[in-house]
mmCIF file of C-alpha atoms in Angstrom:
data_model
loop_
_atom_site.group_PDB
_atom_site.id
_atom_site.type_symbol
_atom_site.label_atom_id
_atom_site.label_comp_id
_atom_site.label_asym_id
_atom_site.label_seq_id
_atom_site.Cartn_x
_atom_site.Cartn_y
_atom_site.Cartn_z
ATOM 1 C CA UNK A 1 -137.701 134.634 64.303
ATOM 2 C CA UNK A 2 -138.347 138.493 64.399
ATOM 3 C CA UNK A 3 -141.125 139.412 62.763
ATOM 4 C CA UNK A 4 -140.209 142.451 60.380
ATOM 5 C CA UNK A 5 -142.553 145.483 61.689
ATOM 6 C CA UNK A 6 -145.089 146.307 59.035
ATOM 7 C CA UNK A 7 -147.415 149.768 58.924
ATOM 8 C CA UNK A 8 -150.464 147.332 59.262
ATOM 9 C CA UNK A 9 -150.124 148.304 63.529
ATOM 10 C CA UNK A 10 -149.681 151.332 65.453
ATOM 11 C CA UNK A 11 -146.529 150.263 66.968
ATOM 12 C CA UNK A 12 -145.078 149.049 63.464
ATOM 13 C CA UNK A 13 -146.005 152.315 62.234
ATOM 14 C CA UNK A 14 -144.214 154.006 64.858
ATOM 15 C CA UNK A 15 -141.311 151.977 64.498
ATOM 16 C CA UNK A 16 -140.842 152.180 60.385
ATOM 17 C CA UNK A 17 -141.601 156.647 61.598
ATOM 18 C CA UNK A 18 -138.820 156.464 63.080
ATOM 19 C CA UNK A 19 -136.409 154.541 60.674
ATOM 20 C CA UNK A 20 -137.532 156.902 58.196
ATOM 21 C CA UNK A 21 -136.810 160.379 60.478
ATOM 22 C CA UNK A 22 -133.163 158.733 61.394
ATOM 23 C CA UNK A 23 -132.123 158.294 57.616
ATOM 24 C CA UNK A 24 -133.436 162.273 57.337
ATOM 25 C CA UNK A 25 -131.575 163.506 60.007
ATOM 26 C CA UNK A 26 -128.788 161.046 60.441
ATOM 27 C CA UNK A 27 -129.195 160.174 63.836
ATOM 28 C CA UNK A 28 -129.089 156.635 64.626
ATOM 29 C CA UNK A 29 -132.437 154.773 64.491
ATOM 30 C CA UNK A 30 -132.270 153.386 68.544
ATOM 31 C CA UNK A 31 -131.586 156.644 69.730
ATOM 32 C CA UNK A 32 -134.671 157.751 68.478
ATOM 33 C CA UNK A 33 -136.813 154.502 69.536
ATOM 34 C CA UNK A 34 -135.071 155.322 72.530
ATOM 35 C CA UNK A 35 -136.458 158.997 73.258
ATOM 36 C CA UNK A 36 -139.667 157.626 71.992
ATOM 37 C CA UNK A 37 -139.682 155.391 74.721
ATOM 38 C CA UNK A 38 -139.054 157.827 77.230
ATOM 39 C CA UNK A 39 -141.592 160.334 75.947
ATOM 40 C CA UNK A 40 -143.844 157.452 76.053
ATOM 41 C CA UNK A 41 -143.228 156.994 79.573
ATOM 42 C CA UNK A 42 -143.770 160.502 80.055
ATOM 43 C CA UNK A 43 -147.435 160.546 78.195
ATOM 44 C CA UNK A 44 -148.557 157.932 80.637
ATOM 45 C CA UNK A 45 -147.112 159.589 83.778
ATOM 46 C CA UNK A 46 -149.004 163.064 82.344
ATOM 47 C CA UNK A 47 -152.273 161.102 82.203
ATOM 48 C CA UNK A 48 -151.908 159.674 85.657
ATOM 49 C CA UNK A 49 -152.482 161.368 89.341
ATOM 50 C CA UNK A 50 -148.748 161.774 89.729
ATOM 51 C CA UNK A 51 -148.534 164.332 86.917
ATOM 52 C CA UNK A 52 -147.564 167.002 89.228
ATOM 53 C CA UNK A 53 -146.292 164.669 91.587
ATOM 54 C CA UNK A 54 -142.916 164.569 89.618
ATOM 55 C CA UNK A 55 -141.408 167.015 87.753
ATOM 56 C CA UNK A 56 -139.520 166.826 84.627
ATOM 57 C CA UNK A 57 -135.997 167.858 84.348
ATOM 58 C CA UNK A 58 -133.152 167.014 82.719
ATOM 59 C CA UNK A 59 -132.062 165.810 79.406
ATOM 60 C CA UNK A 60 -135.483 164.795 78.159
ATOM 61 C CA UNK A 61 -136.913 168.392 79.430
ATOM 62 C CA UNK A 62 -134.340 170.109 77.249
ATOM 63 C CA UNK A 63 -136.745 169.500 73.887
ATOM 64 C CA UNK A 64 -138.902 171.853 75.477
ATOM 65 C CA UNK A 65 -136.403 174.638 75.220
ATOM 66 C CA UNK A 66 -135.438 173.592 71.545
ATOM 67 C CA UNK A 67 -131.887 171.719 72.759
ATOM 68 C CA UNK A 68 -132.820 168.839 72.322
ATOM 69 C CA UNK A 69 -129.787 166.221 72.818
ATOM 70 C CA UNK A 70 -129.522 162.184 73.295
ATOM 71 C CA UNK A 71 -130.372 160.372 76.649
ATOM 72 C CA UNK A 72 -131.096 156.885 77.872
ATOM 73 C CA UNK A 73 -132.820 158.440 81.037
ATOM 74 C CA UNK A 74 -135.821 159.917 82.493
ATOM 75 C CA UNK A 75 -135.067 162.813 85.409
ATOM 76 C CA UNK A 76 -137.760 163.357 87.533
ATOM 77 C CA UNK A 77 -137.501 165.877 90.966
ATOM 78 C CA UNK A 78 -140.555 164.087 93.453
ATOM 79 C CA UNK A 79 -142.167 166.416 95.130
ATOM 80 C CA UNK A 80 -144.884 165.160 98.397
ATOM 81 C CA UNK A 81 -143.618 162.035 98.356
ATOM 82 C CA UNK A 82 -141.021 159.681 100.188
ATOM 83 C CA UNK A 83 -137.844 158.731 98.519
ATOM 84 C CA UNK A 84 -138.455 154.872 99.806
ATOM 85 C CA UNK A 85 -137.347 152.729 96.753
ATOM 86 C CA UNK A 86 -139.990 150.526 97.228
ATOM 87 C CA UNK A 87 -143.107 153.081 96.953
ATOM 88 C CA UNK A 88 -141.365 154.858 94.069
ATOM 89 C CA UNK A 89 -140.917 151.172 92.346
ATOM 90 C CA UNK A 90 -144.725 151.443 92.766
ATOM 91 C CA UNK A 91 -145.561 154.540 91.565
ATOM 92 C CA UNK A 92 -143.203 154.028 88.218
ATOM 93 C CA UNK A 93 -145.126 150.561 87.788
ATOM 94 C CA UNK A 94 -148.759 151.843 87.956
ATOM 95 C CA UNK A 95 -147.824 154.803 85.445
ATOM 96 C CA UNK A 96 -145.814 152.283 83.109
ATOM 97 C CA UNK A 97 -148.828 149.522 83.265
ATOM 98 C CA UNK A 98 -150.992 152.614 81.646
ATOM 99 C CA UNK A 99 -152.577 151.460 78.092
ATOM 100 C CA UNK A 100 -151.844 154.340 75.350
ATOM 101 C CA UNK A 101 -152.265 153.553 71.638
ATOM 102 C CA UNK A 102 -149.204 154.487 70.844
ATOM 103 C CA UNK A 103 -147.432 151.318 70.168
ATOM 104 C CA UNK A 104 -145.120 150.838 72.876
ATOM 105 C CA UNK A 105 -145.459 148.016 75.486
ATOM 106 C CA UNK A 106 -143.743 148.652 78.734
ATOM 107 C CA UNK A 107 -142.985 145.498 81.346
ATOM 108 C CA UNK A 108 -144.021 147.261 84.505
ATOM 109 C CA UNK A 109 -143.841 144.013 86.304
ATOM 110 C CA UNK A 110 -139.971 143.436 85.748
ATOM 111 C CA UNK A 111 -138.685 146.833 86.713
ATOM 112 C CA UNK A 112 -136.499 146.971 89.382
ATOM 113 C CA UNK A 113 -135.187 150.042 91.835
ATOM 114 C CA UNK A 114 -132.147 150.839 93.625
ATOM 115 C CA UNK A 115 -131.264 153.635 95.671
ATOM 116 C CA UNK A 116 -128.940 155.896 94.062
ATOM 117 C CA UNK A 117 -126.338 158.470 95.112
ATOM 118 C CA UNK A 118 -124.438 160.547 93.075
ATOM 119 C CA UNK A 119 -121.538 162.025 94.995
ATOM 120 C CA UNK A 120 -123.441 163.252 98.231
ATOM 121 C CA UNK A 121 -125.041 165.774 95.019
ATOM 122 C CA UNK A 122 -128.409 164.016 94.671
ATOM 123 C CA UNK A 123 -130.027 161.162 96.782
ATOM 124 C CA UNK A 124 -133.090 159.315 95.039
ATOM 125 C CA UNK A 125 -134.229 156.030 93.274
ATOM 126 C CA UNK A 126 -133.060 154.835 90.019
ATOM 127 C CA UNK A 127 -136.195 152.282 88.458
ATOM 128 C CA UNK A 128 -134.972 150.514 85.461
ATOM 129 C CA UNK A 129 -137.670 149.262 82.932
ATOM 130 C CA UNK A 130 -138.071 147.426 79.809
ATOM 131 C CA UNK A 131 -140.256 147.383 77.385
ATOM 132 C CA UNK A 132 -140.838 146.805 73.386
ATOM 133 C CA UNK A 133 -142.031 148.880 70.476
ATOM 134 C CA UNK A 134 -142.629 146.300 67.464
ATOM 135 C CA UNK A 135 -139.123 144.736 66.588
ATOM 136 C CA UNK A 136 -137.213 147.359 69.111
ATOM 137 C CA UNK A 137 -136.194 146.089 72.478
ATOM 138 C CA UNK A 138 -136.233 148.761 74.666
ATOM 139 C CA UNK A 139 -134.390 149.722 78.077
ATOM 140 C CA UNK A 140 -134.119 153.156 80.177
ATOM 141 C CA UNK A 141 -133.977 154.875 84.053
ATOM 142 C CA UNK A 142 -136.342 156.558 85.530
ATOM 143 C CA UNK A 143 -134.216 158.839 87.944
ATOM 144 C CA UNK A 144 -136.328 159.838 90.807
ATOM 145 C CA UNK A 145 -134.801 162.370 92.866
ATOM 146 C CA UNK A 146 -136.433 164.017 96.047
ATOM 147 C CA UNK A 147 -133.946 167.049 97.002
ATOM 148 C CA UNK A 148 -133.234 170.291 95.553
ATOM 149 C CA UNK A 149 -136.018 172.827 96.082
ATOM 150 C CA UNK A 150 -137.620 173.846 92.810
ATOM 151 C CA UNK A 151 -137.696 177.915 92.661
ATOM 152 C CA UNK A 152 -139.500 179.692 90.834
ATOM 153 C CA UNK A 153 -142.173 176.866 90.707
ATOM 154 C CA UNK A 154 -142.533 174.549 88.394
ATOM 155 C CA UNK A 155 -144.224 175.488 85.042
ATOM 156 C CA UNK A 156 -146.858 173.359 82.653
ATOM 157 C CA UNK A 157 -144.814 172.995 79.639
ATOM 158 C CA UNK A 158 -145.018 171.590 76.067
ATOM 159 C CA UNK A 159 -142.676 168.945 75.532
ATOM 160 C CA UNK A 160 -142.834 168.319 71.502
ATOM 161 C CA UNK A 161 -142.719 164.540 70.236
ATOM 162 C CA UNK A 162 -140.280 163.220 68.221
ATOM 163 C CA UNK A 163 -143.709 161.910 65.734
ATOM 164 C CA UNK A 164 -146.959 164.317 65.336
ATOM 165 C CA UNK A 165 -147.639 166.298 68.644
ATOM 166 C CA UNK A 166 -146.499 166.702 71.818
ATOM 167 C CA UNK A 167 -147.296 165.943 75.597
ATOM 168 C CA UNK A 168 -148.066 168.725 78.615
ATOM 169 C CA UNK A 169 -145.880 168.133 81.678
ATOM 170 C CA UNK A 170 -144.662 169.565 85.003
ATOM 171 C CA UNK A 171 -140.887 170.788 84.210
ATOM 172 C CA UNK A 172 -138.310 172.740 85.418
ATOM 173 C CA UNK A 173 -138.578 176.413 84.877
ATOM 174 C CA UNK A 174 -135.432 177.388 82.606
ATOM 175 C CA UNK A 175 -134.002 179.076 85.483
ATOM 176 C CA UNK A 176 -133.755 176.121 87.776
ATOM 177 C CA UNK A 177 -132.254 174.148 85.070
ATOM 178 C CA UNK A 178 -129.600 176.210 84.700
ATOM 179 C CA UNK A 179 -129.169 176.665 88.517
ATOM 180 C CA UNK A 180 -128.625 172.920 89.035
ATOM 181 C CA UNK A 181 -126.529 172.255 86.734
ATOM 182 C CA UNK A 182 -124.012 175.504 87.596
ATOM 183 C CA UNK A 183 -124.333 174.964 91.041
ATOM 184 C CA UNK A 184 -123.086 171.155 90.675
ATOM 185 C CA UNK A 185 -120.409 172.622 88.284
ATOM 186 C CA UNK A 186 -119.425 174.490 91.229
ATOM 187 C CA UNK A 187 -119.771 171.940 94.024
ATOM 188 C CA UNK A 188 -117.834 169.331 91.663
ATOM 189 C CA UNK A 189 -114.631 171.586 90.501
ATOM 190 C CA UNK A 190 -111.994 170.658 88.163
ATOM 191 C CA UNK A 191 -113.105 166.896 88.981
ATOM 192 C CA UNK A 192 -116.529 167.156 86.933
ATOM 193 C CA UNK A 193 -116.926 165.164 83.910
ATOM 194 C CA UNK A 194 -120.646 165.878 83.269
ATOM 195 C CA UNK A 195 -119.683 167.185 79.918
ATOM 196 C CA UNK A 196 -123.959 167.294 79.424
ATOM 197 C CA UNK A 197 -124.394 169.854 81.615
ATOM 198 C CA UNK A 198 -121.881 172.254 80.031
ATOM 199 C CA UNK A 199 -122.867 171.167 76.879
ATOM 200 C CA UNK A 200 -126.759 172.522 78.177
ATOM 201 C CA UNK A 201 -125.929 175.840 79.818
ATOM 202 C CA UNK A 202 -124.416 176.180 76.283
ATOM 203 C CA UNK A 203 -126.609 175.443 74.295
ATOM 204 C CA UNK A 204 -129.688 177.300 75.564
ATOM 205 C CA UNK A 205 -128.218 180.716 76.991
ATOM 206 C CA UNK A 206 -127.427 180.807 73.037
ATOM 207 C CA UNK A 207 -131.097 180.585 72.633
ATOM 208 C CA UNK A 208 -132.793 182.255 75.303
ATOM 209 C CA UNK A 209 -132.905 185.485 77.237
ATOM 210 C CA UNK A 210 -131.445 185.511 80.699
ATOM 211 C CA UNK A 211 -133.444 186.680 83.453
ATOM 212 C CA UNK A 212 -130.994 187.662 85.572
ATOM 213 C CA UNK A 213 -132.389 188.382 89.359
ATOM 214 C CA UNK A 214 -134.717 184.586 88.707
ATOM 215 C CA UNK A 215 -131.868 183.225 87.881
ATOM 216 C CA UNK A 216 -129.427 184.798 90.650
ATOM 217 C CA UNK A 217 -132.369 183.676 93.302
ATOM 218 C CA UNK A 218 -132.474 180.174 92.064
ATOM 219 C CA UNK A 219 -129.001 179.767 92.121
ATOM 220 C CA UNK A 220 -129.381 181.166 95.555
ATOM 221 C CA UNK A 221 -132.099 178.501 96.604
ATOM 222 C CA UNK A 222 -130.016 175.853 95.402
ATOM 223 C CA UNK A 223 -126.813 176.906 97.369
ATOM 224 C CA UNK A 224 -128.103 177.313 100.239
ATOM 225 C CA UNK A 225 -129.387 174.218 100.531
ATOM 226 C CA UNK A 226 -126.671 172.221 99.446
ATOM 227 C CA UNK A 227 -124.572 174.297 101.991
ATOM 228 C CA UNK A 228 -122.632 175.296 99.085
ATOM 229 C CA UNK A 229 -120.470 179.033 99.103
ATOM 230 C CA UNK A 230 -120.921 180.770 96.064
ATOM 231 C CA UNK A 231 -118.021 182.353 94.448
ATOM 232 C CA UNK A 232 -116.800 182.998 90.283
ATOM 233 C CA UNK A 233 -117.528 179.386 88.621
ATOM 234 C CA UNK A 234 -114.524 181.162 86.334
ATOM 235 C CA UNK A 235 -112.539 180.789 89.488
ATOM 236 C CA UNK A 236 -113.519 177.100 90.947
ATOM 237 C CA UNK A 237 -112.761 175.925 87.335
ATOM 238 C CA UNK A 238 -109.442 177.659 86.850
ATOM 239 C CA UNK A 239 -107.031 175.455 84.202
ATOM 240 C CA UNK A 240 -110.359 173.700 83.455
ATOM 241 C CA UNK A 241 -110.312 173.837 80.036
ATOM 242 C CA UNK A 242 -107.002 173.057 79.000
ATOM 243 C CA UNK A 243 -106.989 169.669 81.875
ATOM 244 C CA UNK A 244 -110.708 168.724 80.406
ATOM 245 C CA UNK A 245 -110.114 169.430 76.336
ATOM 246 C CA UNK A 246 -109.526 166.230 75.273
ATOM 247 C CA UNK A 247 -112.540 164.005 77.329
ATOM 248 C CA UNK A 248 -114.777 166.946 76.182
ATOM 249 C CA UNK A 249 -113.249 166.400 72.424
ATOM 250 C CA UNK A 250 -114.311 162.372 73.212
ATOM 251 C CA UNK A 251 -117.803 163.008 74.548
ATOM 252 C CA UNK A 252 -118.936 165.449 71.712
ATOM 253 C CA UNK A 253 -117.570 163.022 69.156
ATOM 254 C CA UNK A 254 -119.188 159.764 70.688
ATOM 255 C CA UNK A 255 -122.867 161.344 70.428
ATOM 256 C CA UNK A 256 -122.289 163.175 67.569
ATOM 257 C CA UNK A 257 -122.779 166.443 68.410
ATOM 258 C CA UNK A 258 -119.670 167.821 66.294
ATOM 259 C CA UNK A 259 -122.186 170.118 64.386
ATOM 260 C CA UNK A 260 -123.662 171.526 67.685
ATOM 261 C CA UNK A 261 -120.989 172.064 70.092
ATOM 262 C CA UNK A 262 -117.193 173.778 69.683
ATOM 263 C CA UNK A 263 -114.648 171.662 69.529
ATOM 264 C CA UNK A 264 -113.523 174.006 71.868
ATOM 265 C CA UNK A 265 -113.716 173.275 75.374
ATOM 266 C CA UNK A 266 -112.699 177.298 76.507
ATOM 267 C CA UNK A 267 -115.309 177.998 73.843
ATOM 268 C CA UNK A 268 -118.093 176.338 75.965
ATOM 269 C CA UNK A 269 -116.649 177.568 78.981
ATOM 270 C CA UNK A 270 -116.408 180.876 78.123
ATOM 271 C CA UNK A 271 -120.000 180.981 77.556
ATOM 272 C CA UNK A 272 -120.931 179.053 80.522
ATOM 273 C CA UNK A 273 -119.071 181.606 82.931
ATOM 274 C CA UNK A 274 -120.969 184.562 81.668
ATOM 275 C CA UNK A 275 -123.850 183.117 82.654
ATOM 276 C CA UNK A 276 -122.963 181.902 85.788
ATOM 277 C CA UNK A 277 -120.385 184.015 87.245
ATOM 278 C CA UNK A 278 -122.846 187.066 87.015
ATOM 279 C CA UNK A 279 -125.600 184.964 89.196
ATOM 280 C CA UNK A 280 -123.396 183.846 91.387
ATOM 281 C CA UNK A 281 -121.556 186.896 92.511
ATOM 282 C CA UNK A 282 -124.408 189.175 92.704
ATOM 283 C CA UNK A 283 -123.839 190.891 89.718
ATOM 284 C CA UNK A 284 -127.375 190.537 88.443
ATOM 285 C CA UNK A 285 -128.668 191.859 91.702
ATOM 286 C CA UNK A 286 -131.492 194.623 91.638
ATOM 287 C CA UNK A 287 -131.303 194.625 88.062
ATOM 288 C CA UNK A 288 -133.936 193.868 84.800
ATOM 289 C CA UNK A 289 -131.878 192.076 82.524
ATOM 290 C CA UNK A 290 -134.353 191.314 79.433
ATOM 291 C CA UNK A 291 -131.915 192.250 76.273
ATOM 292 C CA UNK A 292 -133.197 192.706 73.301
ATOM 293 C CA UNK A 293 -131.316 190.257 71.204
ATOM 294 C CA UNK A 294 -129.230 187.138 72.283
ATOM 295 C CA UNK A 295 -126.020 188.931 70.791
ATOM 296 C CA UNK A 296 -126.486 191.898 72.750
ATOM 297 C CA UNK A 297 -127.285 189.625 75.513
ATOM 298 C CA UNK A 298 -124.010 188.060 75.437
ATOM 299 C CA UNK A 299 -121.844 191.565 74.676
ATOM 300 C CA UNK A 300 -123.015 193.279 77.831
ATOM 301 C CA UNK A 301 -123.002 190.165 80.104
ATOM 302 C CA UNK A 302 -119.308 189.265 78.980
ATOM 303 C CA UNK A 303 -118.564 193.308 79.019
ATOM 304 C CA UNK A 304 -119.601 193.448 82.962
ATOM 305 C CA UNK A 305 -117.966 190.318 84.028
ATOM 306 C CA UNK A 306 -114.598 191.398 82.048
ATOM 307 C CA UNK A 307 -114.829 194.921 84.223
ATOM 308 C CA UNK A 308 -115.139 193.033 87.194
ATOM 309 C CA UNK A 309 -112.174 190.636 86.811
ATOM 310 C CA UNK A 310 -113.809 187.571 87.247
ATOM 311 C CA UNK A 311 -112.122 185.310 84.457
ATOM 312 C CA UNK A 312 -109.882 187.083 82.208
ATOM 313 C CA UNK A 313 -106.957 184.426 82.593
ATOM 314 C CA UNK A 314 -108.830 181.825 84.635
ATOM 315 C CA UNK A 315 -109.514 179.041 81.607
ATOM 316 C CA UNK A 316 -105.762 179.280 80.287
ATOM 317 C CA UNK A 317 -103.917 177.178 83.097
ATOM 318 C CA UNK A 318 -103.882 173.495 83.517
ATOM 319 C CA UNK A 319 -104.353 170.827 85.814
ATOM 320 C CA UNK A 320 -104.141 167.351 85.694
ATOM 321 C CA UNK A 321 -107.907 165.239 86.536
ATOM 322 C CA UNK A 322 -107.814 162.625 88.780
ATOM 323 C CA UNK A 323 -107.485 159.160 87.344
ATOM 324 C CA UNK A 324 -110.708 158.168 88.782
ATOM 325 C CA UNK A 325 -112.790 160.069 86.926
ATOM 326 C CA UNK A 326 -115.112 158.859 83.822
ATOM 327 C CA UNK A 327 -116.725 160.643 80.818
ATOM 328 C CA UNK A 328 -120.731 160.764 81.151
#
């Protein structure tokens, strides 16, 4: 019989937290015992001599940059050390088998790693772990991948906690998240269905300035080493949005991000390319782009990449996607 989780213990206090801030923000209650768990995994690795060891990116990193949006994962980029699933099992272990008092119990003995491949993209280890917090069952990744180089370095950063406070980690610098994820956009075509990473570049180039020649050299960095030729993302994703429209309609429905996102996929789009088509043709080159105000941001960037032709038709023809291909 489960026994119902009282205040009387840290993790039952924790758990009832929780309850409370899903009824206040109508989010469902595991998704947020969820991203406790992974920011729990994430105060232990901070506390441990891997801290800057592996970085922080992806979905969980985007709270630091006030986008905050649902995952079941932990993205990590290793950095001096071997992508051997076996010594990252062990390094994943020792920082889940840490003792915080914050409730949550993690079963480093029972996790489990497999190499992982995504496409010829990304080569790492995927370690899958349990673990409890009071009634909650718990179970996430840990996506370790050793790859990509990180440019400009990576950054201490504040990562704020779903409860009271927040944890200090080694993340991504804003301009390598956004260089990953465009340059993937790129290297995947009409055929992507990471709806996330649109959803992202979205997201936060509505909330933060663009530093145009860091983010032209990152994009750069990653390129290059992916052997990837840059050219317009407009033009790599022509007829994307009309082929894609309804799978992004599905995705932004199933986690509830209607009041976030357009239901517009050319919406998104449209944003995304005036980011990226600027950094990836050179426009940003030799310049200091710091605008004053996000709206003026977005005016001049869309006004220079309109003069330039780079995607005044190129979202309004369709394609079909291959049958293959699956929402993430």
């Amino acid at each position: 019989m489960t026994v119902r989780p009282t205040r009387a213990t840290v993790a039952g206090r924790a758990y009832l937290d929780l309850q409370n801030l899903a009824r206040r923000t109508g989010r469902p209650t595991d998704e947020l015992h969820q991203i406790y768990a992974l920011e729990g995994f994430l105060a232990r690795l901070a506390q441990s001599q891997y801290a800057d060891k592996l970085v922080l990116k992806g979905g969980v990193l985007l709270a630091a940059y006030a986008a905050r949006r649902p995952t079941r994962d932990v993205d990590l980029q290793g950095r001096w050390i071997s992508n051997d699933a076996e010594q990252v099992l062990g390094i994943v272990r020792r920082i889940a088998a840490m003792d915080l008092d914050d409730g949550l119990t993690l079963d480093a003995a029972s996790a489990t790693a497999e190499s992982i491949r995504d496409d010829d993209i990304y080569t790492g280890v995927r370690v899958s772990l349990s673990g409890h917090l009071a009634a909650a069952r718990l179970a996430f990744h840990v996506d370790v991948n050793v790859g990509d180089p990180i440019w400009p370095e990576p950054q201490s950063i504040k990562l704020p906690r779903l409860l009271d406070g927040e944890i200090a980690v080694t993340g991504y610098p804003l301009s390598m998240v956004y260089a990953e994820k465009l340059v993937t956009a790129l290297q995947r075509g009409v055929a992507n269905t990471r709806w996330r990473d649109f959803a992202d570049v979205y997201l936060l180039s509505g909330r933060h300035d663009v530093d145009g020649d860091e983010l032209a050299a990152a994009v750069r960095r990653v390129a290059e080493y992916r052997e990837v030729t840059l050219v317009p993302l407009s033009q790599a994703l022509d007829g994307y949005a009309t082929l894609a429209q309804r799978r992004w309609a599905v995705w932004r429905r199933r986690h509830r991000l209607d009041d976030r996102l357009p239901q517009s996929f050319e919406e998104v789009l449209r944003r995304v390319f005036v980011l990226a088509d600027p950094a990836m043709t050179g426009l940003f080159d030799g310049r200091e782009h710091r605008p004053r105000t996000r709206r003026e941001a977005l005016d001049e960037l869309t006004a220079d990449a309109v003069d330039m032709g780079l995607y005044d038709e190129a979202i309004r023809r369709g394609r079909q996607l291959p049958d293959d291909q699956s929402d993430e």
